[in-house]
Short mmCIF file of C-alpha atoms and ligand atoms in Angstrom, two decimals:
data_model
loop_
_atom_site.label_atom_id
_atom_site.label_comp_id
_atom_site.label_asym_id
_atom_site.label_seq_id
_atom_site.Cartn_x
_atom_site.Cartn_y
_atom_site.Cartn_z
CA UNK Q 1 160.90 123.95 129.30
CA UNK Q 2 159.01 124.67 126.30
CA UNK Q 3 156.85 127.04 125.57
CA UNK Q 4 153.94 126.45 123.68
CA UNK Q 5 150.01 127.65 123.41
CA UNK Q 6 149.26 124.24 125.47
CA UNK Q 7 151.66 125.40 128.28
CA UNK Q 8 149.56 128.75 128.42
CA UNK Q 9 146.53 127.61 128.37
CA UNK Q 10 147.49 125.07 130.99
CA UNK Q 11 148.73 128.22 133.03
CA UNK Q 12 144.80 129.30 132.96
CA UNK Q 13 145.30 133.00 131.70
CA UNK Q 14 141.68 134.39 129.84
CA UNK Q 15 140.67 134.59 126.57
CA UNK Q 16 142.09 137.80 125.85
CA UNK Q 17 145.33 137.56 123.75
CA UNK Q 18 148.41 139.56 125.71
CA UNK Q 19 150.23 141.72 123.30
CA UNK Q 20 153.93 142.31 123.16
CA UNK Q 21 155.94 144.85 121.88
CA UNK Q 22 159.55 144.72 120.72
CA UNK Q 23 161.95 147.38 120.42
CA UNK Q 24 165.57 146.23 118.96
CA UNK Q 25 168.59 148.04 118.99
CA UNK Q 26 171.80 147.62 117.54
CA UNK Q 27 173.19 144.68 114.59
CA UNK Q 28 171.26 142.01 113.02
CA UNK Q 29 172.22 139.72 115.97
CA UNK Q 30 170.02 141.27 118.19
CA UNK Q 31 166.97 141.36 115.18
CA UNK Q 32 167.46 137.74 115.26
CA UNK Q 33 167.62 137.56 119.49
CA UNK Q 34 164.43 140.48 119.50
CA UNK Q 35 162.71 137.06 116.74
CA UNK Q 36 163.72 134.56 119.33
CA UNK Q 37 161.65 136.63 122.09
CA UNK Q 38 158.87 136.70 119.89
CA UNK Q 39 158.76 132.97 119.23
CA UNK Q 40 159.36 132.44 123.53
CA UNK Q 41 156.93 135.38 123.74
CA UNK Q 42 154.15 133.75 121.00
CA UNK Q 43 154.52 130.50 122.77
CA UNK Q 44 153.08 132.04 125.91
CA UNK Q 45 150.25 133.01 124.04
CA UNK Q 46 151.14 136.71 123.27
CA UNK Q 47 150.54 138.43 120.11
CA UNK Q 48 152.11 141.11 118.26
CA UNK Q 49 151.26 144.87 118.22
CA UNK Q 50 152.83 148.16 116.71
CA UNK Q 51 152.41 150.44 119.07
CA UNK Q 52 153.71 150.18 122.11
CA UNK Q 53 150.74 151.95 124.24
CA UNK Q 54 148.60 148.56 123.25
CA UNK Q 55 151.62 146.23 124.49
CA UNK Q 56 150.64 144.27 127.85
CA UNK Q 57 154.77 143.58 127.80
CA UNK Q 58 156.82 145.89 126.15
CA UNK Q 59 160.56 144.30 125.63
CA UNK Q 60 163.20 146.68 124.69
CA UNK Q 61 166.61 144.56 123.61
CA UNK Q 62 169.44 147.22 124.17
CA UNK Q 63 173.16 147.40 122.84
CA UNK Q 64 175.83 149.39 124.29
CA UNK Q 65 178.24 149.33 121.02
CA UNK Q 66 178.61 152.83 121.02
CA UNK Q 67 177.46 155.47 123.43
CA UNK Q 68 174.79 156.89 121.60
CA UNK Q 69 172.93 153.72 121.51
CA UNK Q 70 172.69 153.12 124.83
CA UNK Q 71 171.77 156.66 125.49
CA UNK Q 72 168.86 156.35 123.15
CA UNK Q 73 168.07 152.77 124.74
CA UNK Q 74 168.20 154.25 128.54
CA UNK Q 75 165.81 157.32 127.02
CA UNK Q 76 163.19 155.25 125.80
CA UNK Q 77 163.30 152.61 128.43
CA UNK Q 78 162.82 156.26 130.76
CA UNK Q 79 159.47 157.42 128.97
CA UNK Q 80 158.01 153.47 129.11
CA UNK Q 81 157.22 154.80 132.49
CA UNK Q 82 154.05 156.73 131.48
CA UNK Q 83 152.50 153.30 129.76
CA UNK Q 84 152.70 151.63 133.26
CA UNK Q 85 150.95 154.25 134.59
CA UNK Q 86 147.69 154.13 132.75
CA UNK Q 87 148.62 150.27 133.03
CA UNK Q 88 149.90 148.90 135.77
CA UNK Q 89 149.57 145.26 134.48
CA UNK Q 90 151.91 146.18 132.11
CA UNK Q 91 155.40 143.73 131.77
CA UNK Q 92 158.57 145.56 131.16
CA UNK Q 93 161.20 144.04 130.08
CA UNK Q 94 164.87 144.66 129.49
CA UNK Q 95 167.70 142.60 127.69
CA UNK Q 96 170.35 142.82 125.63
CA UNK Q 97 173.91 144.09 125.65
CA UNK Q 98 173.34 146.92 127.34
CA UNK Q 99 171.92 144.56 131.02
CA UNK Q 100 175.17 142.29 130.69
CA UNK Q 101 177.85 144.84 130.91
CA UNK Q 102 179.06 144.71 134.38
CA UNK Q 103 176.54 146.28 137.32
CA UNK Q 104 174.14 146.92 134.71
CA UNK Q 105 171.81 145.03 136.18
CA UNK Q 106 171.68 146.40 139.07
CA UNK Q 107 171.54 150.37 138.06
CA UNK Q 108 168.82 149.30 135.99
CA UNK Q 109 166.82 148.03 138.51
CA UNK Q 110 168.05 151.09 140.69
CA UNK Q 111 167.54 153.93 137.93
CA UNK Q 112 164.31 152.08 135.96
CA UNK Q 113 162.40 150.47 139.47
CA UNK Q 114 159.28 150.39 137.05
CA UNK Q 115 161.31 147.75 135.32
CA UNK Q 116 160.12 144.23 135.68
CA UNK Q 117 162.35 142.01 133.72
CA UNK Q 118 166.13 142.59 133.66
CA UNK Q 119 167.85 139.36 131.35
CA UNK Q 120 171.34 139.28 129.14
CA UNK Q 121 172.27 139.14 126.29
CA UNK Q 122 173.31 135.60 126.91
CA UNK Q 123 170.08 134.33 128.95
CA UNK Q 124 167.48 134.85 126.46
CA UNK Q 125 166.07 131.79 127.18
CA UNK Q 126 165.08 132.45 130.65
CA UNK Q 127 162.06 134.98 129.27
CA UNK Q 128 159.46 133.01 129.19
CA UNK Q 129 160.52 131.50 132.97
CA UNK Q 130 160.82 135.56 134.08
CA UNK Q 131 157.40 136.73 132.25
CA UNK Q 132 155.99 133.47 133.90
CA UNK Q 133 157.27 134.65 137.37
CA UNK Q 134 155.97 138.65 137.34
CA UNK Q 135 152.88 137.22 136.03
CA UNK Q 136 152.01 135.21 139.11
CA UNK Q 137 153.78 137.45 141.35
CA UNK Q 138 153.53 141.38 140.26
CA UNK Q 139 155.55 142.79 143.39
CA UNK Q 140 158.45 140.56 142.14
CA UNK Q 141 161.17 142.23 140.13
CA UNK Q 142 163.33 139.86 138.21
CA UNK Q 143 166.86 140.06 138.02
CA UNK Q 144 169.06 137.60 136.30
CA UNK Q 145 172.68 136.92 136.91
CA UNK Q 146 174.43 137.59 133.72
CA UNK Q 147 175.81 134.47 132.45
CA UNK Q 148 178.95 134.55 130.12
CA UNK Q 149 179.28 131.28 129.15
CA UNK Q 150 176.20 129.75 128.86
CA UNK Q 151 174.93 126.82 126.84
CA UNK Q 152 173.65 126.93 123.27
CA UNK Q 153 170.29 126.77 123.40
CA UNK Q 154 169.39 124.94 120.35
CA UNK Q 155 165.20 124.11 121.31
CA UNK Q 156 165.03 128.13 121.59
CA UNK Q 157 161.59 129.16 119.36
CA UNK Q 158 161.82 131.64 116.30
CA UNK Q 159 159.42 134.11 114.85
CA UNK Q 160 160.70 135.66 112.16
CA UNK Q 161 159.89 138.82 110.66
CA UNK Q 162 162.47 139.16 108.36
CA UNK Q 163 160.13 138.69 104.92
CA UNK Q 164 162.42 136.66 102.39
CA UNK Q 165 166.04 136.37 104.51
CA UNK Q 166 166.28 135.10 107.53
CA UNK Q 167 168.96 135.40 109.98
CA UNK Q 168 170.51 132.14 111.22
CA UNK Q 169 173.09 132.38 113.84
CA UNK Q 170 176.20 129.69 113.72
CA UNK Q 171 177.97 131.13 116.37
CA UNK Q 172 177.97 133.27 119.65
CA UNK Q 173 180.69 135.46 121.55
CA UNK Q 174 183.71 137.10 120.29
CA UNK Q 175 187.54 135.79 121.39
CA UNK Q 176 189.20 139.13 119.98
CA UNK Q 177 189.04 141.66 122.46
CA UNK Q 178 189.78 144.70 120.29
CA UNK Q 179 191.01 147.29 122.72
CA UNK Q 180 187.90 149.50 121.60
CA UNK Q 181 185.12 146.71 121.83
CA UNK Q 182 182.77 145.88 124.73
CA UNK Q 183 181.29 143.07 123.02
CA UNK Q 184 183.56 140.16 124.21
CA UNK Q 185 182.67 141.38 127.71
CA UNK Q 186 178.95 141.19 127.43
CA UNK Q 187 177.99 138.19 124.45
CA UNK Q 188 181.43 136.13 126.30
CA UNK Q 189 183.66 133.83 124.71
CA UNK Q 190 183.02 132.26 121.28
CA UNK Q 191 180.50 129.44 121.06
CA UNK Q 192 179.76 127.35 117.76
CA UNK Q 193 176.55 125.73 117.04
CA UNK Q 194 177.47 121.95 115.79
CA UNK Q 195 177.96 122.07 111.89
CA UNK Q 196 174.85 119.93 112.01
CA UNK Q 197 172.96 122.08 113.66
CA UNK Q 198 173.53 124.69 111.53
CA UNK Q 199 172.80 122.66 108.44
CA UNK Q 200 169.48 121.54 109.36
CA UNK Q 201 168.02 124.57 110.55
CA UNK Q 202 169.56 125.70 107.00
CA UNK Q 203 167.33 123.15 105.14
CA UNK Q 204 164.41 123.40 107.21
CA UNK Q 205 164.88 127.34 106.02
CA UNK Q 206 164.92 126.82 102.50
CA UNK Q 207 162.11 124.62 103.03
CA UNK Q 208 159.92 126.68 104.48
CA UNK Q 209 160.46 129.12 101.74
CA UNK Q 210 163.18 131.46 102.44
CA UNK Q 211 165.26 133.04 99.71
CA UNK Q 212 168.41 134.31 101.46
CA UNK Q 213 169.87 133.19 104.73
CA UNK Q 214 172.29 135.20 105.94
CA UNK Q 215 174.54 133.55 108.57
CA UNK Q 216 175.68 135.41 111.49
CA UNK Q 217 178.65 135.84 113.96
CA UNK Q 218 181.06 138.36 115.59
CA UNK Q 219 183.94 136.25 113.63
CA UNK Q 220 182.55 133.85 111.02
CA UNK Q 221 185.82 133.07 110.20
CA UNK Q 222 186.73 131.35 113.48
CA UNK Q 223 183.41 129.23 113.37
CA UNK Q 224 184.28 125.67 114.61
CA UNK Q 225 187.32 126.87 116.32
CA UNK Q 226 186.11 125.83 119.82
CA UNK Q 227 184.78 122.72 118.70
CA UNK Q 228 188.35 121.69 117.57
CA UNK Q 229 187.59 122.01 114.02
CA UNK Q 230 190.30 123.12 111.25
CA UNK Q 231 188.95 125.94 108.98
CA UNK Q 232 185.51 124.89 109.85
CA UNK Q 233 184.04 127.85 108.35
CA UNK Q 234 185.38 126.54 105.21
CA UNK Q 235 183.91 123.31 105.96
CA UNK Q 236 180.45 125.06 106.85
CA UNK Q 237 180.14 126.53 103.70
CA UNK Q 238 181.13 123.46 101.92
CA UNK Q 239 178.06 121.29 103.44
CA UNK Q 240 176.09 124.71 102.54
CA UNK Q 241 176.80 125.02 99.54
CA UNK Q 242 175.96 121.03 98.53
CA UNK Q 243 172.48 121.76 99.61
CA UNK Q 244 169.90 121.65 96.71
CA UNK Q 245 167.72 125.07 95.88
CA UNK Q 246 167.08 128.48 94.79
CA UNK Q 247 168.25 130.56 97.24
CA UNK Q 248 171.46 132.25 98.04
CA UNK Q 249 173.54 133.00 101.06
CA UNK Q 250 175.17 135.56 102.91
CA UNK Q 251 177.44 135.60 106.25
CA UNK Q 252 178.67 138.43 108.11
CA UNK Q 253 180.93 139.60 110.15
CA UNK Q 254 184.59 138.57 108.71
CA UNK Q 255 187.55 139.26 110.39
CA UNK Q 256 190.47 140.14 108.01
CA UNK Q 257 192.72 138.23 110.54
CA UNK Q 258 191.07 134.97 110.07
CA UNK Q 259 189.99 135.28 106.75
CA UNK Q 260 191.68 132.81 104.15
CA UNK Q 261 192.05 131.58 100.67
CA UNK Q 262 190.57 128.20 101.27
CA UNK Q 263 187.30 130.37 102.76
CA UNK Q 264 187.28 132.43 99.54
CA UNK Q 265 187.91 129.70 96.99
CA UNK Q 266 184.66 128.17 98.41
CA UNK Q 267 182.85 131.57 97.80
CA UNK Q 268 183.51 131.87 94.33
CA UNK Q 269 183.24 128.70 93.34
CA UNK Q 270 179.83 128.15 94.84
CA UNK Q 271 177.26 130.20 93.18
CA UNK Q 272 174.66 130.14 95.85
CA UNK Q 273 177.43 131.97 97.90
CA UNK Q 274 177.09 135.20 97.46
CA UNK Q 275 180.28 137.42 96.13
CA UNK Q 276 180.07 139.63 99.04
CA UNK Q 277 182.34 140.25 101.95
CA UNK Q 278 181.98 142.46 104.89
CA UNK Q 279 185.36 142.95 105.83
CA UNK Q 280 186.03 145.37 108.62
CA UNK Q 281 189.09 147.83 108.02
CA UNK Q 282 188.42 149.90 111.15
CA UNK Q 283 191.73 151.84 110.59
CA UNK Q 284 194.41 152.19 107.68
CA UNK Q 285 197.70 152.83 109.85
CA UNK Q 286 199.85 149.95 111.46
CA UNK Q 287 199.95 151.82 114.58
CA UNK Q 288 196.27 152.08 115.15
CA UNK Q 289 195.79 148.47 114.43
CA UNK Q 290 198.07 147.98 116.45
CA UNK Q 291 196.73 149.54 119.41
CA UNK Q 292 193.41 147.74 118.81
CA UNK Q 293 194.56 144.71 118.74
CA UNK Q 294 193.34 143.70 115.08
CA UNK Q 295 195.87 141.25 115.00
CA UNK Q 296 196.73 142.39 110.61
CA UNK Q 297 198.74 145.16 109.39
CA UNK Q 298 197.28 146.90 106.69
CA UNK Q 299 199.66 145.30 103.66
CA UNK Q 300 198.11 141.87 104.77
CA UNK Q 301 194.36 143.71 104.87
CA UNK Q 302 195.03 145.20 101.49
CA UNK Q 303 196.91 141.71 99.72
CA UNK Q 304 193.46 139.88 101.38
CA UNK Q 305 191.66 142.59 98.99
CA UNK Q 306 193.85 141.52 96.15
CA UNK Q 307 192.89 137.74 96.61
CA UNK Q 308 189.36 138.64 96.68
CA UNK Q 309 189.23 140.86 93.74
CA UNK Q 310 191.57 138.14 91.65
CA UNK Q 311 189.13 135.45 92.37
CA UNK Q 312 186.15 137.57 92.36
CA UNK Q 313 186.42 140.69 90.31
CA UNK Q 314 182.65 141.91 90.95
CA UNK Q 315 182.83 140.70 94.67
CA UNK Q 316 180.84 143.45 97.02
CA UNK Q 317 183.37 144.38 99.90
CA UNK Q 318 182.23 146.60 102.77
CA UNK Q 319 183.81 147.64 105.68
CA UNK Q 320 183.78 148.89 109.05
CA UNK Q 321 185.80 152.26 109.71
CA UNK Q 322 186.64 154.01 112.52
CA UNK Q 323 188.25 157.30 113.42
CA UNK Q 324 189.41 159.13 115.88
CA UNK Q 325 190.99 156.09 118.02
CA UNK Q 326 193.15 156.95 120.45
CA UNK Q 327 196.00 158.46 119.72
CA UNK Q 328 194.94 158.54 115.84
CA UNK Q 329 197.12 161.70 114.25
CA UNK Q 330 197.00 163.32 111.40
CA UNK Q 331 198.96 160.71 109.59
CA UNK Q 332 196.94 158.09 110.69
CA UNK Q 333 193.64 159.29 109.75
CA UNK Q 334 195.53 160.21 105.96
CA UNK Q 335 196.58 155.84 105.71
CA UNK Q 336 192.75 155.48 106.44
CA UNK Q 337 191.78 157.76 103.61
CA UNK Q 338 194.21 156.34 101.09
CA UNK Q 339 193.30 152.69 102.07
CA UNK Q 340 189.75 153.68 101.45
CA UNK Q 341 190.68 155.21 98.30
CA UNK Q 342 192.72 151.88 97.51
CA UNK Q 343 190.46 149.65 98.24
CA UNK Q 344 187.01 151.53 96.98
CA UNK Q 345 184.06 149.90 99.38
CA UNK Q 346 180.73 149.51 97.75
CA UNK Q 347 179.68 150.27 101.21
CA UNK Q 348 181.07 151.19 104.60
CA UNK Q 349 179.77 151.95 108.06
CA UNK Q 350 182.03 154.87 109.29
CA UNK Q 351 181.81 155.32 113.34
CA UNK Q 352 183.46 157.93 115.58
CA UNK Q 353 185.10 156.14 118.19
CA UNK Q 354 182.95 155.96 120.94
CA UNK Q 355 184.81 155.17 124.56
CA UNK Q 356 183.28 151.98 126.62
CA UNK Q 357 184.16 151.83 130.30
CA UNK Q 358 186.29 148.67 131.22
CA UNK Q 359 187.80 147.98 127.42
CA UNK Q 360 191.56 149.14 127.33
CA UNK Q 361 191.07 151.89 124.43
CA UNK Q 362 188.59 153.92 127.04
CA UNK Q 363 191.94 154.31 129.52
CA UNK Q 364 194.01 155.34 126.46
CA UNK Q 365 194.58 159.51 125.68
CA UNK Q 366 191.68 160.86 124.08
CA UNK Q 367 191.48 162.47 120.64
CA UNK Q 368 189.72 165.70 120.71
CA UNK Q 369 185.67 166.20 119.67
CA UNK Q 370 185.99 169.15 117.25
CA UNK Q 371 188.93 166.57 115.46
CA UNK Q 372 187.10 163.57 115.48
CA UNK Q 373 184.14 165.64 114.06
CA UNK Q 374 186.20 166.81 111.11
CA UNK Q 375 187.45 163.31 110.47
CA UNK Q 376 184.62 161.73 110.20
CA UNK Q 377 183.10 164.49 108.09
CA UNK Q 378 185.98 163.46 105.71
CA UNK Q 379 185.62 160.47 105.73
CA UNK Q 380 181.87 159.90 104.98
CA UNK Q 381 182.72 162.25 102.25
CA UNK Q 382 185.55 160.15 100.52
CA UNK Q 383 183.30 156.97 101.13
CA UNK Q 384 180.07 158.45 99.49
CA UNK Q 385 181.96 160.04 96.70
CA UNK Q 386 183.49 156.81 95.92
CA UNK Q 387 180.42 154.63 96.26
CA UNK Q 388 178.54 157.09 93.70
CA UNK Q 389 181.60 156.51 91.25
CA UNK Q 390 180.68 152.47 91.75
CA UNK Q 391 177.01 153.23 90.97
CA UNK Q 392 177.67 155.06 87.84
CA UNK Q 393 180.16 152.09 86.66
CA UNK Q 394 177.24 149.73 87.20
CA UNK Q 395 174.92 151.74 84.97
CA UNK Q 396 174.09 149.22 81.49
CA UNK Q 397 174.62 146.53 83.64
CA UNK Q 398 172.39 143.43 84.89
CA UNK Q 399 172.57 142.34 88.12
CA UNK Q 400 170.30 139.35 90.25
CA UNK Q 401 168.22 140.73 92.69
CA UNK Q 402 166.36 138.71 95.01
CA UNK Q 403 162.77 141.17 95.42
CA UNK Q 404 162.34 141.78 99.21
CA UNK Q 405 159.93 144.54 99.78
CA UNK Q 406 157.94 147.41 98.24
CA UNK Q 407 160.20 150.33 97.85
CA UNK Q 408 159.52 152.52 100.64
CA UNK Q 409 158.97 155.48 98.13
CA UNK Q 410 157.05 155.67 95.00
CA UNK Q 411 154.03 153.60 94.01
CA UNK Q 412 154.57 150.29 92.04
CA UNK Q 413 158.26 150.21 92.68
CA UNK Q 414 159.88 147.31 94.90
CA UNK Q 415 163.70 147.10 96.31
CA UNK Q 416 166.17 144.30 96.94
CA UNK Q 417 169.70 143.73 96.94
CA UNK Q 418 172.50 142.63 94.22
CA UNK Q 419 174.58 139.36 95.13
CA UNK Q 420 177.22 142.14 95.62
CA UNK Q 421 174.71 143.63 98.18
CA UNK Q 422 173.37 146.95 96.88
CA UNK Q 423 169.97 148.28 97.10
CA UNK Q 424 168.15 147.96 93.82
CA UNK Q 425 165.30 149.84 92.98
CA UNK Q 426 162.74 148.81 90.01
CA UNK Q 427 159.17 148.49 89.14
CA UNK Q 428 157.22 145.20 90.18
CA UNK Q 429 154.66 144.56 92.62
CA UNK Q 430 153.95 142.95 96.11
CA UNK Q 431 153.51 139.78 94.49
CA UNK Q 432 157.29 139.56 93.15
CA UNK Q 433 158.91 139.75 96.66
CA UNK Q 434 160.58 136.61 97.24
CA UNK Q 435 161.21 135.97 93.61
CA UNK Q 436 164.63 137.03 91.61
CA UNK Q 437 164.95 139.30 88.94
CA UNK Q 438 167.27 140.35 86.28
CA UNK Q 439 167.84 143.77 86.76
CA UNK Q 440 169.10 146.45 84.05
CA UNK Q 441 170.52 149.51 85.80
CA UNK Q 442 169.54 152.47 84.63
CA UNK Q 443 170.59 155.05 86.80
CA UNK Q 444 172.87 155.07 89.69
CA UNK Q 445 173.27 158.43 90.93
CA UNK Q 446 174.55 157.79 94.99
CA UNK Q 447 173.95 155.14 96.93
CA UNK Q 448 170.62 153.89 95.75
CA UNK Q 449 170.50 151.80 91.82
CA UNK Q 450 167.37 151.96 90.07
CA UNK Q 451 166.35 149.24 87.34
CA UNK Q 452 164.20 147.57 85.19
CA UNK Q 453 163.58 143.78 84.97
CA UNK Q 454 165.14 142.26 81.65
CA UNK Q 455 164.84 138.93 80.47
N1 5AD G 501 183.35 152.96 119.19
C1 5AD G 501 183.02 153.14 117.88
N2 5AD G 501 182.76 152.11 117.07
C2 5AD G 501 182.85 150.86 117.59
N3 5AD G 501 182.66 149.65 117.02
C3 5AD G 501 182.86 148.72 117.97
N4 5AD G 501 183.16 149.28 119.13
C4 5AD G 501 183.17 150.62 118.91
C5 5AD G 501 183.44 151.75 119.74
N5 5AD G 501 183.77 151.61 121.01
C6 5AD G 501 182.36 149.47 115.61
C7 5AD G 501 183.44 148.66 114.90
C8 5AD G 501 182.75 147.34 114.68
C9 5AD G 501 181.32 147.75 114.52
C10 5AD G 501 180.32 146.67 114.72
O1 5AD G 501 181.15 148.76 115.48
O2 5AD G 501 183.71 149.31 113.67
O3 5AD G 501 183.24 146.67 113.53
FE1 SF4 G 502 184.35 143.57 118.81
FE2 SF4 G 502 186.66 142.95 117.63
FE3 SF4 G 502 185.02 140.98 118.50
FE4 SF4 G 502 184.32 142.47 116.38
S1 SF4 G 502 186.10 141.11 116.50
S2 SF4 G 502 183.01 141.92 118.13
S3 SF4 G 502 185.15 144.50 116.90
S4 SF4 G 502 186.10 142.50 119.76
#
């Protein structure tokens, strides 16, 4: 079915445009799901709003990654009930990780009755059919069947919000079961869009004026894999790169297990590519990797950063890190330091382990709070130390930064990031978002580089 202003109108609702409001948690896949709910949801004939008190449907798309997001998801799906009571029109909706975890569903519905709408992650698609449903029937409370290996929806409308970049999914799922992960349990096994698929929503991107696409996936490196294709992200990138433009590309998430030379060579030769590799660590010692399943020891994780550096010495490479895995000792935690201090991230994401009911890890013996606390303390500490050594290298510098918004401080200033991915800070105006700049750093005191454009 597809949903479009005709299909509303034809449903008879008033005059009155419905508003919707969206709450995302968790990675840049679920911005780009919460912008495929908008397009379903704009297609019925709702609009946006900001605040959620003016919202006739109020969508919250949840993650479970880590415990504290789906405490903070379950808390604010809790105090929606207070809206529905000055408005009892109002649709609530729930998707998202967080519904497609096992029984989820049905605690929802049990713990959050005010809830109208409970979909996947994986059944996106089936919104506007749900919303369609309460709205004839408001005594009905939807509940959808998780589905874990659904189709690709390729007809699936987009809204996006993302200003200059937009998000462009190429594949779906995750085959990797880490021991510590619940994602291959809720988002299923991997699923790649066709390589022409992916290419012509590409071009029909740069044609309608975006800058940067970034492309997503748990595992970008295994993209084709189920479609029988031989290092087809290799061969993505290769039909990518031939296509004409000024704009420049990013793709994220690699796994060091799957990433090659071939994949690399492409990168830096292509200079719409952008030298910039997320490359998840998670751990520095053999036997944590080991335990979660990562499938690399951490020679063949540091000779990958070799490669990278030798065929792109200013290459951006961040990380995911984790501590406090199971069984993680003292020694363990120490290879994690001195990998970080080997390898020197110009960014990482540093997590505490967090345990998630039904993965492997969660059955494994615990490391203590008070540790885990003082580990990641360390850790952050390492990580920002060495990042602020980066930005005072780049200091004198020029870098290309594609303008993406005003900075959120200070008047006349606007912000975008380096083809190595840092945040760059300089004077311009609203009018220069979505246009590069050669940027001189001038200072580069922590995390943040601040600039001037030269010629
Ligand atoms: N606890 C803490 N961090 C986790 N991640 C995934 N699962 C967990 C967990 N159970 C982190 C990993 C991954 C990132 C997206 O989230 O570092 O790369
Ligand atoms: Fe989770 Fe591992 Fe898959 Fe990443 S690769 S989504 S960490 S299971």
């Amino acid at each position: 079915m597809a949903y479009s202003v005709e299909n509303y109108l034809s449903y008879g609702y008033n005059c009155y445009m419905q508003k919707y409001k969206i709450i995302t948690y968790g990675c840049q896949m679920n911005l780009h799901e919460s912008e495929k709910a908008a397009g379903i949801l704009r297609g019925l004939g709702y609009e946006e709003c900001e605040r959620e008190e003016d919202a006739d449907l109020i969508l919250f798309n949840t993650c479970c990654i880590r415990d504290n997001a789906e405490r903070r998801a379950k808390g604010n799906i809790g105090a929606a009930k207070v809206f529905k009571r000055s408005k009892p029109q109002l649709i609530i909706a729930v998707m998202g990780c967080m519904t497609q975890q096992s029984g989820a569903g049905e605690e929802m519905a049990k713990k959050f009755p005010f809830v109208d709408i409970v979909l996947g992650a994986n059944n996106i698609d089936k919104l506007g059919e749900c919303v369609q449903k309460v709205r004839e029937d408001r005594e009905k409370s939807v509940l959808i069947d998780p589905c874990m290996t659904p189709e690709i929806h390729e007809d699936t409308p987009v809204y996006r919000t993302s200003g200059t970049n937009a998000w462009l999914n190429i594949m779906y799922g995750c085959n990797n079961f880490c021991t510590y992960c619940i994602v291959p349990y809720v988002r299923g096994r991997e699923r790649s869009r066709k390589l022409c698929n992916v290419t012509d929503e590409f071009k029909r991107l740069i044609d309608e004026g975006y800058k940067e696409v970034t492309l997503l996936g748990q595992n970008v490196n295994s993209y084709g894999n189920d479609l029988g294709m031989k290092n087809g992200f290799a061969r993505l990138l290769e039909q990518i790169s031939l296509i004409k433009g000024d704009f420049r590309v990013r793709f994220m998430t690699s796994h060091p297990k799957d990433l090659n030379e071939e994949i690399v060579d492409i990168i830096a030769s292509s200079p719409n590519i952008c030298n910039n590799i997320h490359l998840p660590v998670q751990s520095g010692s053999d036997k944590i990797l080991k335990l979660m399943n990562r499938h690399y020891t951490r020679d063949h994780y540091l000779s990958l950063i070799d490669m990278i550096r030798d065929k792109m010495p200013d290459c951006g490479i961040t990380s995911d890190i984790m501590v406090a895995f199971p069984q993680e000792d003292d020694q363990d935690f120490a290879d994690t330091l001195d990998l970080v201090e080997k390898v020197r991230y110009s960014g990482a994401f540093t997590f505490v382990y967090s345990p998630r009911k039904g993965t492997p890890a969660a059955a494994m013996p615990q490391v203590p709070k008070e540790v885990a606390k003082a580990r990641i303390v360390e850790l952050v500490a390492v990580q920002n130390r060495i990042v602020k050594q980066i930005s005072a290298q780049m200091v004198g510098k020029t870098v290309r930064v594609l303008c993406e918004d005003v900075a959120p401080k200070g008047e006349g200033l606007v912000c975008g990031r380096s083809e190595c991915g840092r945040m760059v800070t300089f004077p311009g105006a609203k009018t220069d978002i979505g246009k590069f700049f050669n940027v001189r750093i001038n200072s580069g005191k922590s995390a943040s580089l601040f600039g001037e454009v030269s010629e």
